[in-house]
Amino acid sequence: MPVRTLPPISSLILNNLSILIVGWGLNQGTQIKLPASLRDAGHKQFLTNISVIATLICSIVNATNYFVQRDIEVFSNHFKQKFNHFSRHVFLPIALVMETLVPVVYWPLRLFARHLIMQDVPDNIRNPIPISVDLAIHLFPTIFLFSDHYFTGYGSRFEITNQRAWLMVTVLGVGYNRWLYYLIDLSKGQAFPYPFLGVAEPYRSLTFLSLTSFTWVLFWMYQKFPPKTTTPKQKVN
């Protein structure tokens, strides 16, 4: 019987909590009525919601990984190794860097420069997004993913090269840029979901480039400072 580290129960708990709380937040958030300038493109234009979906996929895969790694009858060792690789070294780093970018950008602007992060919100409305929903989609995803990576004892340095990570981040950045241009027609009075993107070229492209570059820096920092602990190894079939 080979010896392999198994996902701990703390990882399963965190991922299940993520599915419940973040899923609830996404459901509630997508029911909020958008201003006219954002209504046609809908909730699918927000990077927050895209990141939340990435978190939910990651959490579902990692919760499933807990049981896959413990199976002794159905799955081969090769399948288990592949599944673990994709859950911990593909889905997790993608979701983690996206969900780190979101609060780092969102909360300073939300607290001190709301006009740069929210479109057409009247001054007399203090919380256009209920606080519970705001936290569920703009903070808790980061907490759950970060905790699963660093505090469960199951995290490790991501098995992805810097070159591939850079390519992945670039594809995500360019993809989001093209997605917005696909959804939004400025000539019809529509607007970008975040006012800081509503600037003229070349400043808009420079903003996208800056955010993409910062996302790459976040990945580099996670690789520079990987988790220090591991769970005890257990014998599995």
PDB file of C-alpha atoms in Angstrom:
ATOM      1  CA  MET A   1       0.000   0.000   0.000  1.00  0.00           C
ATOM      2  CA  PRO A   2       1.507   3.395  -0.983  1.00  0.00           C
ATOM      3  CA  VAL A   3       1.759   6.157   1.579  1.00  0.00           C
ATOM      4  CA  ARG A   4       0.023   9.399   0.666  1.00  0.00           C
ATOM      5  CA  THR A   5      -1.152  12.438   2.586  1.00  0.00           C
ATOM      6  CA  LEU A   6      -4.938  12.512   2.906  1.00  0.00           C
ATOM      7  CA  PRO A   7      -7.034  15.679   2.957  1.00  0.00           C
ATOM      8  CA  PRO A   8      -7.932  16.426   6.609  1.00  0.00           C
ATOM      9  CA  ILE A   9     -11.449  16.897   7.923  1.00  0.00           C
ATOM     10  CA  SER A  10     -10.731  20.608   8.393  1.00  0.00           C
ATOM     11  CA  SER A  11     -10.358  20.961   4.618  1.00  0.00           C
ATOM     12  CA  LEU A  12     -13.697  19.241   4.055  1.00  0.00           C
ATOM     13  CA  ILE A  13     -15.399  21.501   6.612  1.00  0.00           C
ATOM     14  CA  LEU A  14     -13.953  24.670   5.089  1.00  0.00           C
ATOM     15  CA  ASN A  15     -14.971  23.691   1.568  1.00  0.00           C
ATOM     16  CA  ASN A  16     -18.492  22.759   2.650  1.00  0.00           C
ATOM     17  CA  LEU A  17     -18.835  26.067   4.487  1.00  0.00           C
ATOM     18  CA  SER A  18     -17.589  27.813   1.360  1.00  0.00           C
ATOM     19  CA  ILE A  19     -20.195  26.088  -0.789  1.00  0.00           C
ATOM     20  CA  LEU A  20     -23.000  27.045   1.598  1.00  0.00           C
ATOM     21  CA  ILE A  21     -22.037  30.627   2.472  1.00  0.00           C
ATOM     22  CA  VAL A  22     -20.516  31.739  -0.834  1.00  0.00           C
ATOM     23  CA  GLY A  23     -23.276  30.007  -2.784  1.00  0.00           C
ATOM     24  CA  TRP A  24     -25.875  31.818  -0.680  1.00  0.00           C
ATOM     25  CA  GLY A  25     -24.083  35.119  -1.272  1.00  0.00           C
ATOM     26  CA  LEU A  26     -24.024  34.595  -5.027  1.00  0.00           C
ATOM     27  CA  ASN A  27     -27.718  33.724  -5.050  1.00  0.00           C
ATOM     28  CA  GLN A  28     -28.627  36.815  -3.042  1.00  0.00           C
ATOM     29  CA  GLY A  29     -26.251  39.091  -4.902  1.00  0.00           C
ATOM     30  CA  THR A  30     -27.598  38.197  -8.321  1.00  0.00           C
ATOM     31  CA  GLN A  31     -31.079  39.203  -7.168  1.00  0.00           C
ATOM     32  CA  ILE A  32     -30.032  42.805  -6.562  1.00  0.00           C
ATOM     33  CA  LYS A  33     -31.552  45.177  -9.115  1.00  0.00           C
ATOM     34  CA  LEU A  34     -28.887  46.788 -11.284  1.00  0.00           C
ATOM     35  CA  PRO A  35     -28.923  50.388 -12.519  1.00  0.00           C
ATOM     36  CA  ALA A  36     -30.054  50.948 -16.104  1.00  0.00           C
ATOM     37  CA  SER A  37     -26.492  51.315 -17.405  1.00  0.00           C
ATOM     38  CA  LEU A  38     -25.613  47.794 -16.193  1.00  0.00           C
ATOM     39  CA  ARG A  39     -28.920  45.996 -16.594  1.00  0.00           C
ATOM     40  CA  ASP A  40     -28.495  44.647 -20.125  1.00  0.00           C
ATOM     41  CA  ALA A  41     -25.131  43.017 -19.432  1.00  0.00           C
ATOM     42  CA  GLY A  42     -26.453  41.628 -16.151  1.00  0.00           C
ATOM     43  CA  HIS A  43     -24.676  40.146 -13.158  1.00  0.00           C
ATOM     44  CA  LYS A  44     -22.405  37.992 -15.317  1.00  0.00           C
ATOM     45  CA  GLN A  45     -20.263  41.045 -16.116  1.00  0.00           C
ATOM     46  CA  PHE A  46     -18.893  41.406 -12.569  1.00  0.00           C
ATOM     47  CA  LEU A  47     -15.465  39.980 -11.817  1.00  0.00           C
ATOM     48  CA  THR A  48     -16.722  39.332  -8.292  1.00  0.00           C
ATOM     49  CA  ASN A  49     -19.368  36.916  -9.535  1.00  0.00           C
ATOM     50  CA  ILE A  50     -16.959  35.209 -11.937  1.00  0.00           C
ATOM     51  CA  SER A  51     -14.492  34.756  -9.070  1.00  0.00           C
ATOM     52  CA  VAL A  52     -17.230  33.435  -6.791  1.00  0.00           C
ATOM     53  CA  ILE A  53     -18.160  30.831  -9.400  1.00  0.00           C
ATOM     54  CA  ALA A  54     -14.483  29.836  -9.576  1.00  0.00           C
ATOM     55  CA  THR A  55     -14.493  29.511  -5.775  1.00  0.00           C
ATOM     56  CA  LEU A  56     -17.596  27.337  -5.777  1.00  0.00           C
ATOM     57  CA  ILE A  57     -16.140  25.037  -8.439  1.00  0.00           C
ATOM     58  CA  CYS A  58     -12.887  24.835  -6.470  1.00  0.00           C
ATOM     59  CA  SER A  59     -14.706  24.086  -3.209  1.00  0.00           C
ATOM     60  CA  ILE A  60     -16.863  21.383  -4.788  1.00  0.00           C
ATOM     61  CA  VAL A  61     -13.819  19.731  -6.373  1.00  0.00           C
ATOM     62  CA  ASN A  62     -11.806  19.886  -3.138  1.00  0.00           C
ATOM     63  CA  ALA A  63     -14.685  18.564  -1.035  1.00  0.00           C
ATOM     64  CA  THR A  64     -14.992  15.708  -3.517  1.00  0.00           C
ATOM     65  CA  ASN A  65     -11.248  15.142  -3.309  1.00  0.00           C
ATOM     66  CA  TYR A  66     -11.616  14.358   0.397  1.00  0.00           C
ATOM     67  CA  PHE A  67     -13.679  11.280  -0.470  1.00  0.00           C
ATOM     68  CA  VAL A  68     -11.820  10.353  -3.660  1.00  0.00           C
ATOM     69  CA  GLN A  69      -8.533  10.048  -1.763  1.00  0.00           C
ATOM     70  CA  ARG A  70     -10.144   7.765   0.831  1.00  0.00           C
ATOM     71  CA  ASP A  71     -11.748   5.426  -1.661  1.00  0.00           C
ATOM     72  CA  ILE A  72     -10.299   1.906  -1.678  1.00  0.00           C
ATOM     73  CA  GLU A  73     -12.468   0.193  -4.288  1.00  0.00           C
ATOM     74  CA  VAL A  74     -13.475   2.448  -7.191  1.00  0.00           C
ATOM     75  CA  PHE A  75     -10.599   4.772  -8.096  1.00  0.00           C
ATOM     76  CA  SER A  76      -7.084   3.806  -9.118  1.00  0.00           C
ATOM     77  CA  ASN A  77      -4.039   5.434  -7.515  1.00  0.00           C
ATOM     78  CA  HIS A  78      -3.284   7.135 -10.822  1.00  0.00           C
ATOM     79  CA  PHE A  79      -6.751   8.702 -10.901  1.00  0.00           C
ATOM     80  CA  LYS A  80      -6.422   9.810  -7.281  1.00  0.00           C
ATOM     81  CA  GLN A  81      -3.098  11.487  -7.964  1.00  0.00           C
ATOM     82  CA  LYS A  82      -4.490  13.279 -11.015  1.00  0.00           C
ATOM     83  CA  PHE A  83      -7.641  14.361  -9.187  1.00  0.00           C
ATOM     84  CA  ASN A  84      -5.627  15.663  -6.261  1.00  0.00           C
ATOM     85  CA  HIS A  85      -3.317  17.534  -8.626  1.00  0.00           C
ATOM     86  CA  PHE A  86      -6.187  19.308 -10.366  1.00  0.00           C
ATOM     87  CA  SER A  87      -8.022  20.088  -7.142  1.00  0.00           C
ATOM     88  CA  ARG A  88      -5.016  21.442  -5.210  1.00  0.00           C
ATOM     89  CA  HIS A  89      -2.706  22.698  -7.961  1.00  0.00           C
ATOM     90  CA  VAL A  90      -5.045  23.932 -10.709  1.00  0.00           C
ATOM     91  CA  PHE A  91      -8.459  24.878  -9.328  1.00  0.00           C
ATOM     92  CA  LEU A  92      -7.161  26.165  -5.983  1.00  0.00           C
ATOM     93  CA  PRO A  93      -4.462  28.564  -7.293  1.00  0.00           C
ATOM     94  CA  ILE A  94      -6.816  29.980  -9.935  1.00  0.00           C
ATOM     95  CA  ALA A  95      -9.582  30.636  -7.426  1.00  0.00           C
ATOM     96  CA  LEU A  96      -7.189  31.844  -4.735  1.00  0.00           C
ATOM     97  CA  VAL A  97      -5.448  34.509  -6.808  1.00  0.00           C
ATOM     98  CA  MET A  98      -8.770  35.728  -8.236  1.00  0.00           C
ATOM     99  CA  GLU A  99     -10.332  35.904  -4.801  1.00  0.00           C
ATOM    100  CA  THR A 100      -7.304  37.709  -3.412  1.00  0.00           C
ATOM    101  CA  LEU A 101      -7.454  40.335  -6.139  1.00  0.00           C
ATOM    102  CA  VAL A 102     -11.165  41.005  -5.561  1.00  0.00           C
ATOM    103  CA  PRO A 103     -11.048  42.149  -1.898  1.00  0.00           C
ATOM    104  CA  VAL A 104      -7.707  43.940  -2.306  1.00  0.00           C
ATOM    105  CA  VAL A 105      -9.288  46.121  -5.002  1.00  0.00           C
ATOM    106  CA  TYR A 106     -12.858  46.170  -3.720  1.00  0.00           C
ATOM    107  CA  TRP A 107     -12.671  47.024  -0.026  1.00  0.00           C
ATOM    108  CA  PRO A 108     -10.410  50.119  -0.123  1.00  0.00           C
ATOM    109  CA  LEU A 109     -12.565  51.579  -2.903  1.00  0.00           C
ATOM    110  CA  ARG A 110     -15.795  50.437  -1.226  1.00  0.00           C
ATOM    111  CA  LEU A 111     -14.841  52.173   2.036  1.00  0.00           C
ATOM    112  CA  PHE A 112     -13.061  55.282   0.770  1.00  0.00           C
ATOM    113  CA  ALA A 113     -13.944  55.850  -2.907  1.00  0.00           C
ATOM    114  CA  ARG A 114     -17.271  54.166  -3.593  1.00  0.00           C
ATOM    115  CA  HIS A 115     -17.776  56.181  -6.775  1.00  0.00           C
ATOM    116  CA  LEU A 116     -14.893  54.231  -8.340  1.00  0.00           C
ATOM    117  CA  ILE A 117     -16.302  50.758  -7.642  1.00  0.00           C
ATOM    118  CA  MET A 118     -20.103  51.142  -7.859  1.00  0.00           C
ATOM    119  CA  GLN A 119     -22.119  52.559 -10.726  1.00  0.00           C
ATOM    120  CA  ASP A 120     -25.001  55.022 -10.268  1.00  0.00           C
ATOM    121  CA  VAL A 121     -25.542  54.578  -6.534  1.00  0.00           C
ATOM    122  CA  PRO A 122     -27.438  57.509  -4.938  1.00  0.00           C
ATOM    123  CA  ASP A 123     -25.532  59.276  -2.168  1.00  0.00           C
ATOM    124  CA  ASN A 124     -28.327  58.626   0.325  1.00  0.00           C
ATOM    125  CA  ILE A 125     -27.957  54.825  -0.013  1.00  0.00           C
ATOM    126  CA  ARG A 126     -25.184  53.746   2.319  1.00  0.00           C
ATOM    127  CA  ASN A 127     -25.200  50.004   1.643  1.00  0.00           C
ATOM    128  CA  PRO A 128     -26.469  49.157  -1.850  1.00  0.00           C
ATOM    129  CA  ILE A 129     -25.370  45.593  -1.161  1.00  0.00           C
ATOM    130  CA  PRO A 130     -26.530  44.171   2.214  1.00  0.00           C
ATOM    131  CA  ILE A 131     -23.538  43.737   4.527  1.00  0.00           C
ATOM    132  CA  SER A 132     -24.105  39.981   4.902  1.00  0.00           C
ATOM    133  CA  VAL A 133     -24.133  39.517   1.129  1.00  0.00           C
ATOM    134  CA  ASP A 134     -21.186  41.878   0.690  1.00  0.00           C
ATOM    135  CA  LEU A 135     -19.069  39.817   3.069  1.00  0.00           C
ATOM    136  CA  ALA A 136     -20.240  36.519   1.563  1.00  0.00           C
ATOM    137  CA  ILE A 137     -19.022  37.423  -1.932  1.00  0.00           C
ATOM    138  CA  HIS A 138     -16.224  39.935  -1.292  1.00  0.00           C
ATOM    139  CA  LEU A 139     -14.443  38.507   1.763  1.00  0.00           C
ATOM    140  CA  PHE A 140     -15.438  34.988   2.827  1.00  0.00           C
ATOM    141  CA  PRO A 141     -14.279  33.327  -0.420  1.00  0.00           C
ATOM    142  CA  THR A 142     -10.767  34.580   0.267  1.00  0.00           C
ATOM    143  CA  ILE A 143     -10.901  33.454   3.894  1.00  0.00           C
ATOM    144  CA  PHE A 144     -12.053  29.939   3.010  1.00  0.00           C
ATOM    145  CA  LEU A 145      -9.526  29.429   0.199  1.00  0.00           C
ATOM    146  CA  PHE A 146      -6.638  30.977   2.121  1.00  0.00           C
ATOM    147  CA  SER A 147      -7.435  28.897   5.204  1.00  0.00           C
ATOM    148  CA  ASP A 148      -7.677  25.689   3.195  1.00  0.00           C
ATOM    149  CA  HIS A 149      -4.300  26.390   1.641  1.00  0.00           C
ATOM    150  CA  TYR A 150      -2.407  27.579   4.728  1.00  0.00           C
ATOM    151  CA  PHE A 151      -4.122  26.368   7.890  1.00  0.00           C
ATOM    152  CA  THR A 152      -5.390  22.829   7.247  1.00  0.00           C
ATOM    153  CA  GLY A 153      -1.925  21.335   6.973  1.00  0.00           C
ATOM    154  CA  TYR A 154      -2.770  20.010   3.503  1.00  0.00           C
ATOM    155  CA  GLY A 155      -1.491  22.938   1.459  1.00  0.00           C
ATOM    156  CA  SER A 156       1.803  22.927  -0.369  1.00  0.00           C
ATOM    157  CA  ARG A 157       3.664  24.942  -2.960  1.00  0.00           C
ATOM    158  CA  PHE A 158       1.601  24.898  -6.139  1.00  0.00           C
ATOM    159  CA  GLU A 159       2.881  22.440  -8.737  1.00  0.00           C
ATOM    160  CA  ILE A 160       2.697  24.898 -11.596  1.00  0.00           C
ATOM    161  CA  THR A 161       5.605  26.688 -13.224  1.00  0.00           C
ATOM    162  CA  ASN A 162       5.841  30.455 -13.203  1.00  0.00           C
ATOM    163  CA  GLN A 163       5.662  30.458 -16.996  1.00  0.00           C
ATOM    164  CA  ARG A 164       2.403  28.530 -17.042  1.00  0.00           C
ATOM    165  CA  ALA A 165       1.011  30.651 -14.241  1.00  0.00           C
ATOM    166  CA  TRP A 166       1.898  33.827 -16.141  1.00  0.00           C
ATOM    167  CA  LEU A 167       0.199  32.438 -19.250  1.00  0.00           C
ATOM    168  CA  MET A 168      -2.870  31.440 -17.233  1.00  0.00           C
ATOM    169  CA  VAL A 169      -3.145  34.867 -15.586  1.00  0.00           C
ATOM    170  CA  THR A 170      -2.693  36.600 -18.948  1.00  0.00           C
ATOM    171  CA  VAL A 171      -5.419  34.476 -20.551  1.00  0.00           C
ATOM    172  CA  LEU A 172      -7.769  35.258 -17.657  1.00  0.00           C
ATOM    173  CA  GLY A 173      -7.045  38.998 -17.866  1.00  0.00           C
ATOM    174  CA  VAL A 174      -7.444  39.205 -21.626  1.00  0.00           C
ATOM    175  CA  GLY A 175     -10.462  36.925 -21.457  1.00  0.00           C
ATOM    176  CA  TYR A 176     -12.224  39.178 -18.947  1.00  0.00           C
ATOM    177  CA  ASN A 177     -11.426  42.217 -21.076  1.00  0.00           C
ATOM    178  CA  ARG A 178     -12.915  40.584 -24.169  1.00  0.00           C
ATOM    179  CA  TRP A 179     -15.895  39.302 -22.164  1.00  0.00           C
ATOM    180  CA  LEU A 180     -16.786  42.849 -21.103  1.00  0.00           C
ATOM    181  CA  TYR A 181     -16.515  44.164 -24.645  1.00  0.00           C
ATOM    182  CA  TYR A 182     -18.747  41.311 -25.786  1.00  0.00           C
ATOM    183  CA  LEU A 183     -21.411  42.159 -23.191  1.00  0.00           C
ATOM    184  CA  ILE A 184     -21.246  45.946 -23.186  1.00  0.00           C
ATOM    185  CA  ASP A 185     -22.196  48.368 -25.952  1.00  0.00           C
ATOM    186  CA  LEU A 186     -21.122  51.832 -24.863  1.00  0.00           C
ATOM    187  CA  SER A 187     -22.963  53.434 -27.792  1.00  0.00           C
ATOM    188  CA  LYS A 188     -26.261  52.267 -26.270  1.00  0.00           C
ATOM    189  CA  GLY A 189     -25.650  53.953 -22.936  1.00  0.00           C
ATOM    190  CA  GLN A 190     -24.247  50.878 -21.221  1.00  0.00           C
ATOM    191  CA  ALA A 191     -21.322  51.245 -18.850  1.00  0.00           C
ATOM    192  CA  PHE A 192     -18.505  49.108 -17.527  1.00  0.00           C
ATOM    193  CA  PRO A 193     -19.379  47.373 -14.257  1.00  0.00           C
ATOM    194  CA  TYR A 194     -16.716  49.303 -12.356  1.00  0.00           C
ATOM    195  CA  PRO A 195     -16.415  53.082 -12.875  1.00  0.00           C
ATOM    196  CA  PHE A 196     -12.608  52.950 -12.719  1.00  0.00           C
ATOM    197  CA  LEU A 197     -12.782  51.095 -16.055  1.00  0.00           C
ATOM    198  CA  GLY A 198     -14.871  53.834 -17.623  1.00  0.00           C
ATOM    199  CA  VAL A 199     -11.869  55.843 -18.773  1.00  0.00           C
ATOM    200  CA  ALA A 200     -10.667  56.570 -22.268  1.00  0.00           C
ATOM    201  CA  GLU A 201      -8.038  54.523 -24.060  1.00  0.00           C
ATOM    202  CA  PRO A 202      -5.175  53.910 -23.580  1.00  0.00           C
ATOM    203  CA  TYR A 203      -5.873  54.303 -19.844  1.00  0.00           C
ATOM    204  CA  ARG A 204      -8.490  51.546 -19.820  1.00  0.00           C
ATOM    205  CA  SER A 205      -6.067  49.060 -21.364  1.00  0.00           C
ATOM    206  CA  LEU A 206      -3.380  50.175 -18.914  1.00  0.00           C
ATOM    207  CA  THR A 207      -5.794  49.535 -16.050  1.00  0.00           C
ATOM    208  CA  PHE A 208      -6.453  46.008 -17.297  1.00  0.00           C
ATOM    209  CA  LEU A 209      -2.704  45.479 -17.721  1.00  0.00           C
ATOM    210  CA  SER A 210      -2.037  46.718 -14.189  1.00  0.00           C
ATOM    211  CA  LEU A 211      -4.671  44.437 -12.673  1.00  0.00           C
ATOM    212  CA  THR A 212      -3.394  41.457 -14.636  1.00  0.00           C
ATOM    213  CA  SER A 213       0.188  42.180 -13.593  1.00  0.00           C
ATOM    214  CA  PHE A 214      -0.872  42.542  -9.966  1.00  0.00           C
ATOM    215  CA  THR A 215      -2.653  39.192 -10.147  1.00  0.00           C
ATOM    216  CA  TRP A 216       0.585  37.625 -11.334  1.00  0.00           C
ATOM    217  CA  VAL A 217       2.391  39.237  -8.365  1.00  0.00           C
ATOM    218  CA  LEU A 218      -0.165  37.673  -6.027  1.00  0.00           C
ATOM    219  CA  PHE A 219       0.555  34.234  -7.456  1.00  0.00           C
ATOM    220  CA  TRP A 220       4.294  34.842  -7.127  1.00  0.00           C
ATOM    221  CA  MET A 221       3.814  35.801  -3.464  1.00  0.00           C
ATOM    222  CA  TYR A 222       1.849  32.625  -2.754  1.00  0.00           C
ATOM    223  CA  GLN A 223       4.685  30.629  -4.314  1.00  0.00           C
ATOM    224  CA  LYS A 224       7.315  32.627  -2.455  1.00  0.00           C
ATOM    225  CA  PHE A 225       5.611  31.962   0.873  1.00  0.00           C
ATOM    226  CA  PRO A 226       4.040  28.487   0.643  1.00  0.00           C
ATOM    227  CA  PRO A 227       2.383  26.698   3.570  1.00  0.00           C
ATOM    228  CA  LYS A 228       4.878  25.374   6.092  1.00  0.00           C
ATOM    229  CA  THR A 229       2.957  22.442   7.529  1.00  0.00           C
ATOM    230  CA  THR A 230       1.624  19.170   6.167  1.00  0.00           C
ATOM    231  CA  THR A 231      -0.817  16.621   7.519  1.00  0.00           C
ATOM    232  CA  PRO A 232       0.562  13.317   8.843  1.00  0.00           C
ATOM    233  CA  LYS A 233       0.901  10.723   6.109  1.00  0.00           C
ATOM    234  CA  GLN A 234      -1.545   7.851   6.234  1.00  0.00           C
ATOM    235  CA  LYS A 235      -1.570   4.519   4.453  1.00  0.00           C
ATOM    236  CA  VAL A 236      -4.210   4.240   1.756  1.00  0.00           C
ATOM    237  CA  ASN A 237      -4.961   1.619  -0.844  1.00  0.00           C
TER     238      ASN A 237
END
